[in-house]
Structures are given as structure tokens and as C-alpha cells.
PDB file of C-alpha atoms and ligand atoms in Angstrom:
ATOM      1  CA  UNK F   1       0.000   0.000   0.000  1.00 61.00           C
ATOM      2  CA  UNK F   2       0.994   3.590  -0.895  1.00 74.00           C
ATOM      3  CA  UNK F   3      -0.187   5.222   2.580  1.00 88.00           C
ATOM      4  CA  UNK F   4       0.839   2.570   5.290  1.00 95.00           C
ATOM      5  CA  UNK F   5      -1.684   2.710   8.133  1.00 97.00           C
ATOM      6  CA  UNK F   6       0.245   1.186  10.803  1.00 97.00           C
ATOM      7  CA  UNK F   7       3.387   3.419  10.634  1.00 97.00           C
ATOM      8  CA  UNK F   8       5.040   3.806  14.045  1.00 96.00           C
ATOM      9  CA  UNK F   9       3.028   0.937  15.185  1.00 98.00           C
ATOM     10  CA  UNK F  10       4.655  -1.810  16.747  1.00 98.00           C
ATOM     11  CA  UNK F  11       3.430  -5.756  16.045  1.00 98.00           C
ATOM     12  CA  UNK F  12       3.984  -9.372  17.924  1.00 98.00           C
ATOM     13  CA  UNK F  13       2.546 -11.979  15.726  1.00 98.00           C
ATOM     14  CA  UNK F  14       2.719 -16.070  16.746  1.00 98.00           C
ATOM     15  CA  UNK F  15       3.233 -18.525  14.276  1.00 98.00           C
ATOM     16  CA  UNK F  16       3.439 -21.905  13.677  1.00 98.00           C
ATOM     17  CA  UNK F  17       3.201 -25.461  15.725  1.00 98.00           C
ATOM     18  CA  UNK F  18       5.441 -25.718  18.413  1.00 98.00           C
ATOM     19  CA  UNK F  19       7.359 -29.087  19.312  1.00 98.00           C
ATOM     20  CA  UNK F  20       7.311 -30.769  23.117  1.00 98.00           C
ATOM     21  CA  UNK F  21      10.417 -32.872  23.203  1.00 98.00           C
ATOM     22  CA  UNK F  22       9.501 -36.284  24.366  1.00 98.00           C
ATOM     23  CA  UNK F  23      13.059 -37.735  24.370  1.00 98.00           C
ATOM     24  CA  UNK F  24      16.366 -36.643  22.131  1.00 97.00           C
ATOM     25  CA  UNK F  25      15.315 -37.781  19.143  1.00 97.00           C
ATOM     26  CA  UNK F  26      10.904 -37.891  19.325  1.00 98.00           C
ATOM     27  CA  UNK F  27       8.141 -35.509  20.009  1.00 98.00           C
ATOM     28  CA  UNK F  28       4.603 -33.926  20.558  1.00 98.00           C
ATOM     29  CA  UNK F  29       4.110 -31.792  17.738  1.00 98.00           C
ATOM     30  CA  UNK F  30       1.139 -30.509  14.899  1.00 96.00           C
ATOM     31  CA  UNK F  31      -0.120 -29.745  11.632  1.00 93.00           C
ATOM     32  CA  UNK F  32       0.485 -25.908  11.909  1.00 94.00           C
ATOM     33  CA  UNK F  33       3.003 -25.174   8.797  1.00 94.00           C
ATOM     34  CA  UNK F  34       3.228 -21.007   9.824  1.00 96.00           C
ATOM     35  CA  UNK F  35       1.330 -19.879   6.446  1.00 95.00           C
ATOM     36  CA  UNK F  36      -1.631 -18.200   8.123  1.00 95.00           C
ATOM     37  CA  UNK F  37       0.945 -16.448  10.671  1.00 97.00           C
ATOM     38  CA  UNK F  38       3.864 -15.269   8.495  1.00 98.00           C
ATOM     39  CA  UNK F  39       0.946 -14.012   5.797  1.00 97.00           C
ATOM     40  CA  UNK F  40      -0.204 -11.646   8.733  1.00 98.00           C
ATOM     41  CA  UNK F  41       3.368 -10.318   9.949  1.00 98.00           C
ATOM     42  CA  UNK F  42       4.003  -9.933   6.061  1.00 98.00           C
ATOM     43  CA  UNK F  43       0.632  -8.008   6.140  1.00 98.00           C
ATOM     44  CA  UNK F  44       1.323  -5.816   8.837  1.00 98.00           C
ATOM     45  CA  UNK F  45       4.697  -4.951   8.154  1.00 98.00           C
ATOM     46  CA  UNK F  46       3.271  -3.958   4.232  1.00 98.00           C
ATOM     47  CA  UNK F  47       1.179  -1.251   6.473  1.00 98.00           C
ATOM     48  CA  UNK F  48       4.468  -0.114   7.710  1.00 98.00           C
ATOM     49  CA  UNK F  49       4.460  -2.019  11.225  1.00 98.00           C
ATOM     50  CA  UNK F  50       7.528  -2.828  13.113  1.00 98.00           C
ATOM     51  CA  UNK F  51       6.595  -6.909  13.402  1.00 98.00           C
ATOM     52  CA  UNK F  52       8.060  -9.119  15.813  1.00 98.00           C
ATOM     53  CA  UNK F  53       7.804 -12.705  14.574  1.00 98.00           C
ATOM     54  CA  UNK F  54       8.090 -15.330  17.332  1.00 98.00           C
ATOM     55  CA  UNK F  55       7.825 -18.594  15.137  1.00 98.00           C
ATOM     56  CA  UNK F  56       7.554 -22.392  15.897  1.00 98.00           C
ATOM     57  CA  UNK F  57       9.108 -24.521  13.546  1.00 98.00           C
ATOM     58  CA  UNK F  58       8.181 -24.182  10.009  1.00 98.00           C
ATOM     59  CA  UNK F  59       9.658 -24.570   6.920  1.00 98.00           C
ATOM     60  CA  UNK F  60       9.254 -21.687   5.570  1.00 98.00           C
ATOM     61  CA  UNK F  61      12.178 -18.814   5.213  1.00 98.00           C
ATOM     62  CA  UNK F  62      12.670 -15.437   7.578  1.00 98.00           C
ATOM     63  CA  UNK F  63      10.341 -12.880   6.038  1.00 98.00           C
ATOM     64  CA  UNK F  64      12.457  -9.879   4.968  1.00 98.00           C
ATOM     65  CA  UNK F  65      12.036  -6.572   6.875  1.00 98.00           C
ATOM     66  CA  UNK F  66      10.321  -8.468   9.639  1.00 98.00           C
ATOM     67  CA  UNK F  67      12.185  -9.467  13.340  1.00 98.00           C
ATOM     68  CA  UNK F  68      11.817 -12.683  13.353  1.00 98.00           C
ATOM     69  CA  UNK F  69      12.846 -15.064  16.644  1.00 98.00           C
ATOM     70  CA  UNK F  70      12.415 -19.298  16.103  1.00 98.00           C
ATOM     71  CA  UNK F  71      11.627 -21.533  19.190  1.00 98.00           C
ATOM     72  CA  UNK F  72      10.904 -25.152  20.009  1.00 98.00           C
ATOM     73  CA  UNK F  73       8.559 -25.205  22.911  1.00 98.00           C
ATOM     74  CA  UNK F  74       5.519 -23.642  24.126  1.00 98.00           C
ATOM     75  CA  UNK F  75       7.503 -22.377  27.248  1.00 98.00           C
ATOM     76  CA  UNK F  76      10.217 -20.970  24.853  1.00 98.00           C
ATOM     77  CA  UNK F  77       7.378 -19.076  22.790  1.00 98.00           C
ATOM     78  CA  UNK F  78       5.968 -17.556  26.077  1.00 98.00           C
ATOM     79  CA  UNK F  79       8.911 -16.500  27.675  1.00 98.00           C
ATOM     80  CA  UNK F  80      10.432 -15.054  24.348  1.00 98.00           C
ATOM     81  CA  UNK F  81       6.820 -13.241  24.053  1.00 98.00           C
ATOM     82  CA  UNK F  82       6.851 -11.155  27.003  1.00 98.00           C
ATOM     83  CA  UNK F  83       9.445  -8.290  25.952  1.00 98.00           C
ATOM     84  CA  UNK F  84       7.921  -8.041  22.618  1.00 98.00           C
ATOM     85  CA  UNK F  85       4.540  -7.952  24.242  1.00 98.00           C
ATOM     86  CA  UNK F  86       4.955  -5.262  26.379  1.00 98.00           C
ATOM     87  CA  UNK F  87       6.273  -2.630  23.480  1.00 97.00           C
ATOM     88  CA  UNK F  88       3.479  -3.751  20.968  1.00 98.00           C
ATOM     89  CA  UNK F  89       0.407  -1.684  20.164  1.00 98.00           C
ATOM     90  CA  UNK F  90      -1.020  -5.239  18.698  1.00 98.00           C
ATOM     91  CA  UNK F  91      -0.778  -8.739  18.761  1.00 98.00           C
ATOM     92  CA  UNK F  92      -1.817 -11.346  16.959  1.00 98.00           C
ATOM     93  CA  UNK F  93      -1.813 -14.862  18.191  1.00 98.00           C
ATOM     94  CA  UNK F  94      -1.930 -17.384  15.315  1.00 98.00           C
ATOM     95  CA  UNK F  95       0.671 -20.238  16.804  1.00 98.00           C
ATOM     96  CA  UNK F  96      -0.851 -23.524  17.068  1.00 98.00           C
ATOM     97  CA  UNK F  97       0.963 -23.778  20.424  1.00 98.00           C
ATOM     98  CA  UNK F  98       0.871 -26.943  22.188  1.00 98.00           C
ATOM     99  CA  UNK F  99      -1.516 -27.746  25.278  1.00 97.00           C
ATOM    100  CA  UNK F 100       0.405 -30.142  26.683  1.00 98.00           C
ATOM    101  CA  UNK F 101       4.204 -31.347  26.777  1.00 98.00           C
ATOM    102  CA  UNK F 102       5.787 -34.040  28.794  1.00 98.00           C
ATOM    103  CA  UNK F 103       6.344 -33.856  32.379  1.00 98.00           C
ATOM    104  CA  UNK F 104       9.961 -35.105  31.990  1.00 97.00           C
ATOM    105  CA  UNK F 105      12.149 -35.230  29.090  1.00 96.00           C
ATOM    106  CA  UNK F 106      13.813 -38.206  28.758  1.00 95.00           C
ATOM    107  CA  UNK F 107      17.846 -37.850  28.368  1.00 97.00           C
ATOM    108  CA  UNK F 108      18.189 -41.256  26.574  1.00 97.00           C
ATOM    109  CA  UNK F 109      16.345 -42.398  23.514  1.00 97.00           C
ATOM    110  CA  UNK F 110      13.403 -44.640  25.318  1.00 97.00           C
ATOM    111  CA  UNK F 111      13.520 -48.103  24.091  1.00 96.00           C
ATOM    112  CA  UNK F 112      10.904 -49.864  22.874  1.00 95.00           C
ATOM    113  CA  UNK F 113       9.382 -53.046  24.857  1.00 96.00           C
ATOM    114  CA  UNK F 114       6.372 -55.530  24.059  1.00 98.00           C
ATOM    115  CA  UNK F 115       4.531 -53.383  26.921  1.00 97.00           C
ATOM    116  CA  UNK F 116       2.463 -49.942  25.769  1.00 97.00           C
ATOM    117  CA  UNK F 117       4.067 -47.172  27.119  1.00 96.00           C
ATOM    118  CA  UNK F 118       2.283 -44.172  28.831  1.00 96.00           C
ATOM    119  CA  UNK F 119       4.068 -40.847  28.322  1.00 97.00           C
ATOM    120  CA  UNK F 120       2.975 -38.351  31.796  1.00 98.00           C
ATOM    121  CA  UNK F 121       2.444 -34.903  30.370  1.00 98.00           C
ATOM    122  CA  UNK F 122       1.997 -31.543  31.767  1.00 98.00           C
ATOM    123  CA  UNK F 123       0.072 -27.949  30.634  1.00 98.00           C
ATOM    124  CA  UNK F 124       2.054 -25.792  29.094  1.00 98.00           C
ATOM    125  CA  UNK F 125       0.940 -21.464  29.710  1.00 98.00           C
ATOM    126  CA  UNK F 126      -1.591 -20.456  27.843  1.00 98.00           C
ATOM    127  CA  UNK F 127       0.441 -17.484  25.957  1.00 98.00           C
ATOM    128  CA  UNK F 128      -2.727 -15.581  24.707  1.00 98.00           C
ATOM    129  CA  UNK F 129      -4.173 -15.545  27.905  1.00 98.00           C
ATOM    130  CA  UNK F 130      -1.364 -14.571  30.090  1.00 98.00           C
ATOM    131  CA  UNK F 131      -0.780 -11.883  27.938  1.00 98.00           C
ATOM    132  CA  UNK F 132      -4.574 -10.587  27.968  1.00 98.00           C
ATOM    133  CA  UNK F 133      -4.332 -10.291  31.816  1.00 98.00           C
ATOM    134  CA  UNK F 134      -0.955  -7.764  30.762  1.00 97.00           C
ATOM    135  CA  UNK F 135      -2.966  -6.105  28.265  1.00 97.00           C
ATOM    136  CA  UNK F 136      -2.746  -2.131  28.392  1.00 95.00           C
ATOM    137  CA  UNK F 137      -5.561   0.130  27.157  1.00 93.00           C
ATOM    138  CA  UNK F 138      -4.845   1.008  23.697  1.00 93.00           C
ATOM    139  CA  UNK F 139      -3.135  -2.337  23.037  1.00 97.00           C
ATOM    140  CA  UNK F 140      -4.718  -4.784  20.537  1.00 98.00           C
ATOM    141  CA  UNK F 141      -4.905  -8.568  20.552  1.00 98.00           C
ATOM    142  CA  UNK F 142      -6.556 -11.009  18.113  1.00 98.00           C
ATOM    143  CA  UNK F 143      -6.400 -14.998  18.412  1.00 98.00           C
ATOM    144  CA  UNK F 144      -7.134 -17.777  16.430  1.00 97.00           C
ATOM    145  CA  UNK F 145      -9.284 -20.310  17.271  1.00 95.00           C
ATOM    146  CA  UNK F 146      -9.600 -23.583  15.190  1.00 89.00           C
ATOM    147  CA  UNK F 147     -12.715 -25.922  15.650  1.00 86.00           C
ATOM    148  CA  UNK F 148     -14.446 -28.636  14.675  1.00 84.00           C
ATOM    149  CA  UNK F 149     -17.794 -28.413  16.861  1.00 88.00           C
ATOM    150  CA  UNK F 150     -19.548 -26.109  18.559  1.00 91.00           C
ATOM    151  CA  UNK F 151     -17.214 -23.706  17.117  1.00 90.00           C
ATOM    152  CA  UNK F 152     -19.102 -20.055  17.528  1.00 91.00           C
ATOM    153  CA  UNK F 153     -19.608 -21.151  21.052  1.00 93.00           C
ATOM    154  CA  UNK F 154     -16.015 -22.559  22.144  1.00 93.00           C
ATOM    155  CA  UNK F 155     -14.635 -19.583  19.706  1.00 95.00           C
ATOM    156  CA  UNK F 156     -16.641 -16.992  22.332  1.00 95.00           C
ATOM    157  CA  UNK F 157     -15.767 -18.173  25.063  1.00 96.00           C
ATOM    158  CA  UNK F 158     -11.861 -17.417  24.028  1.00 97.00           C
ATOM    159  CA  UNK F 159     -12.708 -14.530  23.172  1.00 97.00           C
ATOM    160  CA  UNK F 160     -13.037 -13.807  26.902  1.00 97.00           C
ATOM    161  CA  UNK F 161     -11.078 -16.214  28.788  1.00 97.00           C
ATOM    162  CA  UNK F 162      -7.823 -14.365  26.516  1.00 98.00           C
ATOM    163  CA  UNK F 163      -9.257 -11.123  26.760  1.00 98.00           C
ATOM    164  CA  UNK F 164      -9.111 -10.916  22.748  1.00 98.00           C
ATOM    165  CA  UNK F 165     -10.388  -7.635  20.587  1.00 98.00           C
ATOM    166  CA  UNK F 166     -11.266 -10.402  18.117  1.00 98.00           C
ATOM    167  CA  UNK F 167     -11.261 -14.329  17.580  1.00 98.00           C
ATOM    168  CA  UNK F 168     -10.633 -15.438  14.081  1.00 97.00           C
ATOM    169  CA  UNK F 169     -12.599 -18.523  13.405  1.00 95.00           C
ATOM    170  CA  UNK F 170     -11.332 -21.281  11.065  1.00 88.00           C
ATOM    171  CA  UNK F 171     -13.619 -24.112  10.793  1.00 73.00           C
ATOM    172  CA  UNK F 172     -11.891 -27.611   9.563  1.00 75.00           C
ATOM    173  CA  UNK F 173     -15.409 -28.322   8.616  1.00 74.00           C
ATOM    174  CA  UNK F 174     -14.912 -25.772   5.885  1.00 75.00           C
ATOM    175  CA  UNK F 175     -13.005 -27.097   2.194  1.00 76.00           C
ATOM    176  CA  UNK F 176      -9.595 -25.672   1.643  1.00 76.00           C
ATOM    177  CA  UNK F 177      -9.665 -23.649   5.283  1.00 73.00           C
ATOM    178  CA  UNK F 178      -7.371 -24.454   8.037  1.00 70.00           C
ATOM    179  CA  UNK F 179      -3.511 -26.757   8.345  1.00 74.00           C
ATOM    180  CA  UNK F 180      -1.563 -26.661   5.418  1.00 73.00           C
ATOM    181  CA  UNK F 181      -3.928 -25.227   2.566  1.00 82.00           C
ATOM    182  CA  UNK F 182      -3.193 -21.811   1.100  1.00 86.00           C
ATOM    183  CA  UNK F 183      -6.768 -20.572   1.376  1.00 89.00           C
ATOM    184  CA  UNK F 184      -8.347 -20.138   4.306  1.00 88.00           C
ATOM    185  CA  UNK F 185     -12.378 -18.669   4.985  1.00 91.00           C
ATOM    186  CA  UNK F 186     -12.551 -17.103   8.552  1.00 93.00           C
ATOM    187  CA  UNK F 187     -15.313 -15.502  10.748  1.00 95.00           C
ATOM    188  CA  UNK F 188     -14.124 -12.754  12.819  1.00 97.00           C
ATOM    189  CA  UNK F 189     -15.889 -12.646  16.205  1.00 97.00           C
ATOM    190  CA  UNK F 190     -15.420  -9.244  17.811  1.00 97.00           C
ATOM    191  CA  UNK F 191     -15.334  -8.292  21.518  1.00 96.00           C
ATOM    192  CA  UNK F 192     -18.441  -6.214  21.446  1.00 94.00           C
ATOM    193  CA  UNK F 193     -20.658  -8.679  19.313  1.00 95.00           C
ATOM    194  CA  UNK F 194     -19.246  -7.571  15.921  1.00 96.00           C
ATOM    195  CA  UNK F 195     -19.600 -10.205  13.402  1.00 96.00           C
ATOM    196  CA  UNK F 196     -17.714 -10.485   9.943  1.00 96.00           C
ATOM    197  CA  UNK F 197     -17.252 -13.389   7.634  1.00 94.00           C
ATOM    198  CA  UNK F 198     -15.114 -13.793   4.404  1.00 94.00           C
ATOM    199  CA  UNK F 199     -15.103 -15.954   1.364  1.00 93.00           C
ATOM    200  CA  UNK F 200     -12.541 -17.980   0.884  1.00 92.00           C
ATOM    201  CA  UNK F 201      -9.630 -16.632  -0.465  1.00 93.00           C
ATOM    202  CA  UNK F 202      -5.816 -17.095  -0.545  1.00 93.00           C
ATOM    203  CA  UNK F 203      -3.932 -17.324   3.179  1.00 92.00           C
ATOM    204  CA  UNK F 204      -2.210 -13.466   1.757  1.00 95.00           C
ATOM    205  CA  UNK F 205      -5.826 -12.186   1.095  1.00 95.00           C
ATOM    206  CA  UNK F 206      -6.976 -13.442   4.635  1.00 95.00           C
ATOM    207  CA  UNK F 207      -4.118 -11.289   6.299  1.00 97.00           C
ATOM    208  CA  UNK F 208      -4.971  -8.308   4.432  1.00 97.00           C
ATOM    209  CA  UNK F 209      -8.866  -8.365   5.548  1.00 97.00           C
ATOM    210  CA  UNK F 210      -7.795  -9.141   8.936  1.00 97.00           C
ATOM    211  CA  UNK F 211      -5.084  -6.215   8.733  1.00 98.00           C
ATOM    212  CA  UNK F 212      -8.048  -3.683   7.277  1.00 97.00           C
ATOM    213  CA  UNK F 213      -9.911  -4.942  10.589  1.00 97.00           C
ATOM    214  CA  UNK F 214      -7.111  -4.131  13.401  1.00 97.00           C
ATOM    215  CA  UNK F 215      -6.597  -0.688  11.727  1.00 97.00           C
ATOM    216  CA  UNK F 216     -10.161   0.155  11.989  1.00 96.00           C
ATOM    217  CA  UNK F 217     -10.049  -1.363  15.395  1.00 96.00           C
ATOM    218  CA  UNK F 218      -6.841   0.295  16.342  1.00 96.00           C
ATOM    219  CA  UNK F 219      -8.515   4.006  15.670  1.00 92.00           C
ATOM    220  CA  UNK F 220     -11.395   3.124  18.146  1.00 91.00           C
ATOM    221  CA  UNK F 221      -9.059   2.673  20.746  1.00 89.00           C
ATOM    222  CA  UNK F 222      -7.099   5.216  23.269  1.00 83.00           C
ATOM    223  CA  UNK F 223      -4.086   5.889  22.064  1.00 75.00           C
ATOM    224  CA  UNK F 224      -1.015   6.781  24.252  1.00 59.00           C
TER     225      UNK F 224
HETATM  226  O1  C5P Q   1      -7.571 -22.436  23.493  1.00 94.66           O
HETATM  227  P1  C5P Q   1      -7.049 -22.586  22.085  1.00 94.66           P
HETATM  228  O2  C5P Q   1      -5.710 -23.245  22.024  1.00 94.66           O
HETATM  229  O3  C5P Q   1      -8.009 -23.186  21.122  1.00 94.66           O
HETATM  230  O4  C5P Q   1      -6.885 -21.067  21.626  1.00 94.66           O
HETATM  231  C1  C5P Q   1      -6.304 -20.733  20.417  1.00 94.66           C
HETATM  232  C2  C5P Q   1      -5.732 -19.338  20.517  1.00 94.66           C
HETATM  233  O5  C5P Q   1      -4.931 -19.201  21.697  1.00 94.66           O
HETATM  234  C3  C5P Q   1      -4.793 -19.055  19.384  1.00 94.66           C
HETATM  235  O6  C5P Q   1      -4.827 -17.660  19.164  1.00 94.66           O
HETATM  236  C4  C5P Q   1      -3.454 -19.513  19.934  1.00 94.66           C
HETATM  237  O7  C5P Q   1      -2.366 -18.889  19.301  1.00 94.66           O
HETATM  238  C5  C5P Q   1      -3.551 -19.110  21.382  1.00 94.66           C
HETATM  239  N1  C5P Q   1      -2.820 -20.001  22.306  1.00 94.66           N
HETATM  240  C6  C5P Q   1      -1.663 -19.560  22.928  1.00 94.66           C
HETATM  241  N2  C5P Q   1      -1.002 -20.375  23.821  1.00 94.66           N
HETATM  242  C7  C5P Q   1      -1.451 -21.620  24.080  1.00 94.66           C
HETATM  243  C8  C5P Q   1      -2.618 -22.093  23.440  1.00 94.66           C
HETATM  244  C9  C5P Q   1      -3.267 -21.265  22.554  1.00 94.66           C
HETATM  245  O8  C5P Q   1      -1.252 -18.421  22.693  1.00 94.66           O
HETATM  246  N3  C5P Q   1      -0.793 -22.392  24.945  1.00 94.66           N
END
């Protein structure tokens, strides 16, 4: 764009799965492949953003002009979220971070037996919500929430348990939307009972609509 909206605005933007070590060489990962996330920081820093990138594993290159941090783990994603956090006038949360990880890493390769084997495993912090208690006035924050029942319900409720401006719903019940497709079609559940939905369009086309929303957003809020 010619005039970029978010100049002097600064960005954090999640991406990607993140992996829970179960021993040296295994472990608890998912489908997440970044596209959704890196379209947005590439989105935001188009409109002139400073972006912050905190991504999970993916395959897919650094973004150029963008900041961008990798990590393994959930807990490496939320502690490497909180500086970033604090300085950004929005957030988006579109990691597929993991709910779980094991209690104890094993420090050997575990060998098989004929017996099943039952792996303990722990919660990991809910980064989106530990960051919406933090949240400052003026500050934005959008998740993502992907479902496959009940989904404007359980998509509400995180709108408020994370303290979210808006919750970006993916259905896997919808063709071509969600893991590993480059389309995606997305309702947009705002915090005051704002509803929007979209076609479905390319993963790039997704970020921009979602970018057009935060700026709106963004003038509605105080501003420091
Ligand atoms: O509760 P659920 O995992 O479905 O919520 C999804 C939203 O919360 C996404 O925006 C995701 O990035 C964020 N999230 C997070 N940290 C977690 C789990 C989810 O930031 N541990």
C-alpha cells in the first residue's frame, strides 16, 4: 500500500506449531506449517508495522524486513513473548501452540518393549491468555481459534477467557480452510458482538482483511 496505516506501530505476531520434546530424538508436535501467521506479519509490516515474529518450527524462510525469533517449545514461545509484548500496540496470536508437553524429558532415547508405554504430560501457559491479563488500554490482541464443533460457542468463550479484541474462526469443517492449505475462509468474532465473515480466499488475502480490521479497530481505541 501507498499510505501505510500502521506506521510507528509496533506488532507481535505467533506462528506456527510448536514441538514438546519427548526424548532426544521424538516428540509432541502438529499440523500448523506457519502460512496463516507469516501471511499476517508480512501483512502488517506492508502497512508499515515494526513486526516481531516469534515462530515455531516451520519450513518456511525469515520474512524480509520483519524481526523474526524461532523456538521449540511452548515455554520458549511464552517467555520469548513477554518483551515483545509489552512494546506492541497489537498482537496477533496465530501459533498452534501446544496444550500439553511431557512432564519429563527423557535424556536417553526410550527403548521400545512388548509393553504400551504411557508418556505423563503436563500444561504448558496459555500465551494468549497470560498476555490478555498484561494487556494495556490502547493495546490490541486477536487470536485464532480452530474448531471442529460447537465452534461459535467454544470460539466466544476465548474470546473472553484471553481477553481478545477479536477471535478469528477457522472451521476444519470448511473445504480448503485451516492446516496446510493456502486458502483459508474465517469468521471474525469481535469483543463487542461484531460479526464479519469472508469468502474464501488465498492465506495473503486473509491477512490483508484481517489487517483492514485491526486498523479500523486500532482508531477506536485510546491511544497513548
Ligand atoms: O484455546 P485454544 O488453544 O483453542 O486457543 C487458540 C488461541 O490461543 C490461538 O490464538 C493460539 O495462538 C492461542 N494459544 C496460545 N497459547 C497456548 C494455546 C493457545 O497463545 N498455549
Amino acid at each position: 500500500p501507498t499510505r501505510k496505516r500502521l506506521a510507528g506501530k509496533k506488532a507481535l505476531v505467533t506462528a506456527g506449531p510448536t514441538f514438546e520434546a519427548i526424548d532426544p530424538v521424538r516428540f509432541i508436535g502438529n499440523h500448523s506449517t506457519g502460512k496463516m501467521g507469516y501471511a499476517l506479519a508480512e501483512a502488517l509490516r506492508d502497512e508499515g508495522a515494526d513486526v516481531t515474529l516469534l515462530s515455531g518450527p516451520t519450513h518456511l524462510p525469515d520474512p524480509a524486513g520483519i524481526q523474526t525469533r524461532r523456538v521449540q517449545t511452548a515455554q520458549e514461545m511464552f517467555d520469548a513473548a513477554q518483551a515483545p509484548f509489552a512494546e506492541a500496540d497489537l498482537a496477533v496470536f496465530a501459533a498452534a501452540v501446544a496444550d500439553y508437553t511431557p512432564r519429563e524429558v527423557a535424556t536417553q532415547k526410550i527403548k521400545k518393549t512388548d509393553d504400551d508405554l504411557f508418556i505423563p504430560l503436563k500444561r504448558t501457559p496459555d500465551i494468549a491468555q497470560e498476555l490478555g491479563k498484561r494487556k494495556r488500554p490502547g493495546q490490541l490482541t486477536v487470536g485464532f481459534a480452530l474448531e471442529t464443533h460447537d465452534e461459535e460457542h467454544h470460539a466466544l468463550g476465548k474470546l473472553t477467557r484471553k481477553n481478545l479484541d477479536w477471535i478469528v474462526l477457522n472451521s476444519l469443517n470448511d473445504p480448503g480452510a485451516g492446516f496446510g492449505h493456502d486458502t483459508n475462509k474465517v469468521t471474525l468474532h469481535g469483543r463487542n458482538g461484531e460479526v464479519r465473515q469472508f469468502a474464501l480466499k488465498s492465506k495473503v488475502e486473509v491477512a490483508r482483511d484481517l489487517v483492514d480490521t485491526m486498523v479500523a479497530s486500532l482508531r477506536t481505541l485510546p491511544q497513548h
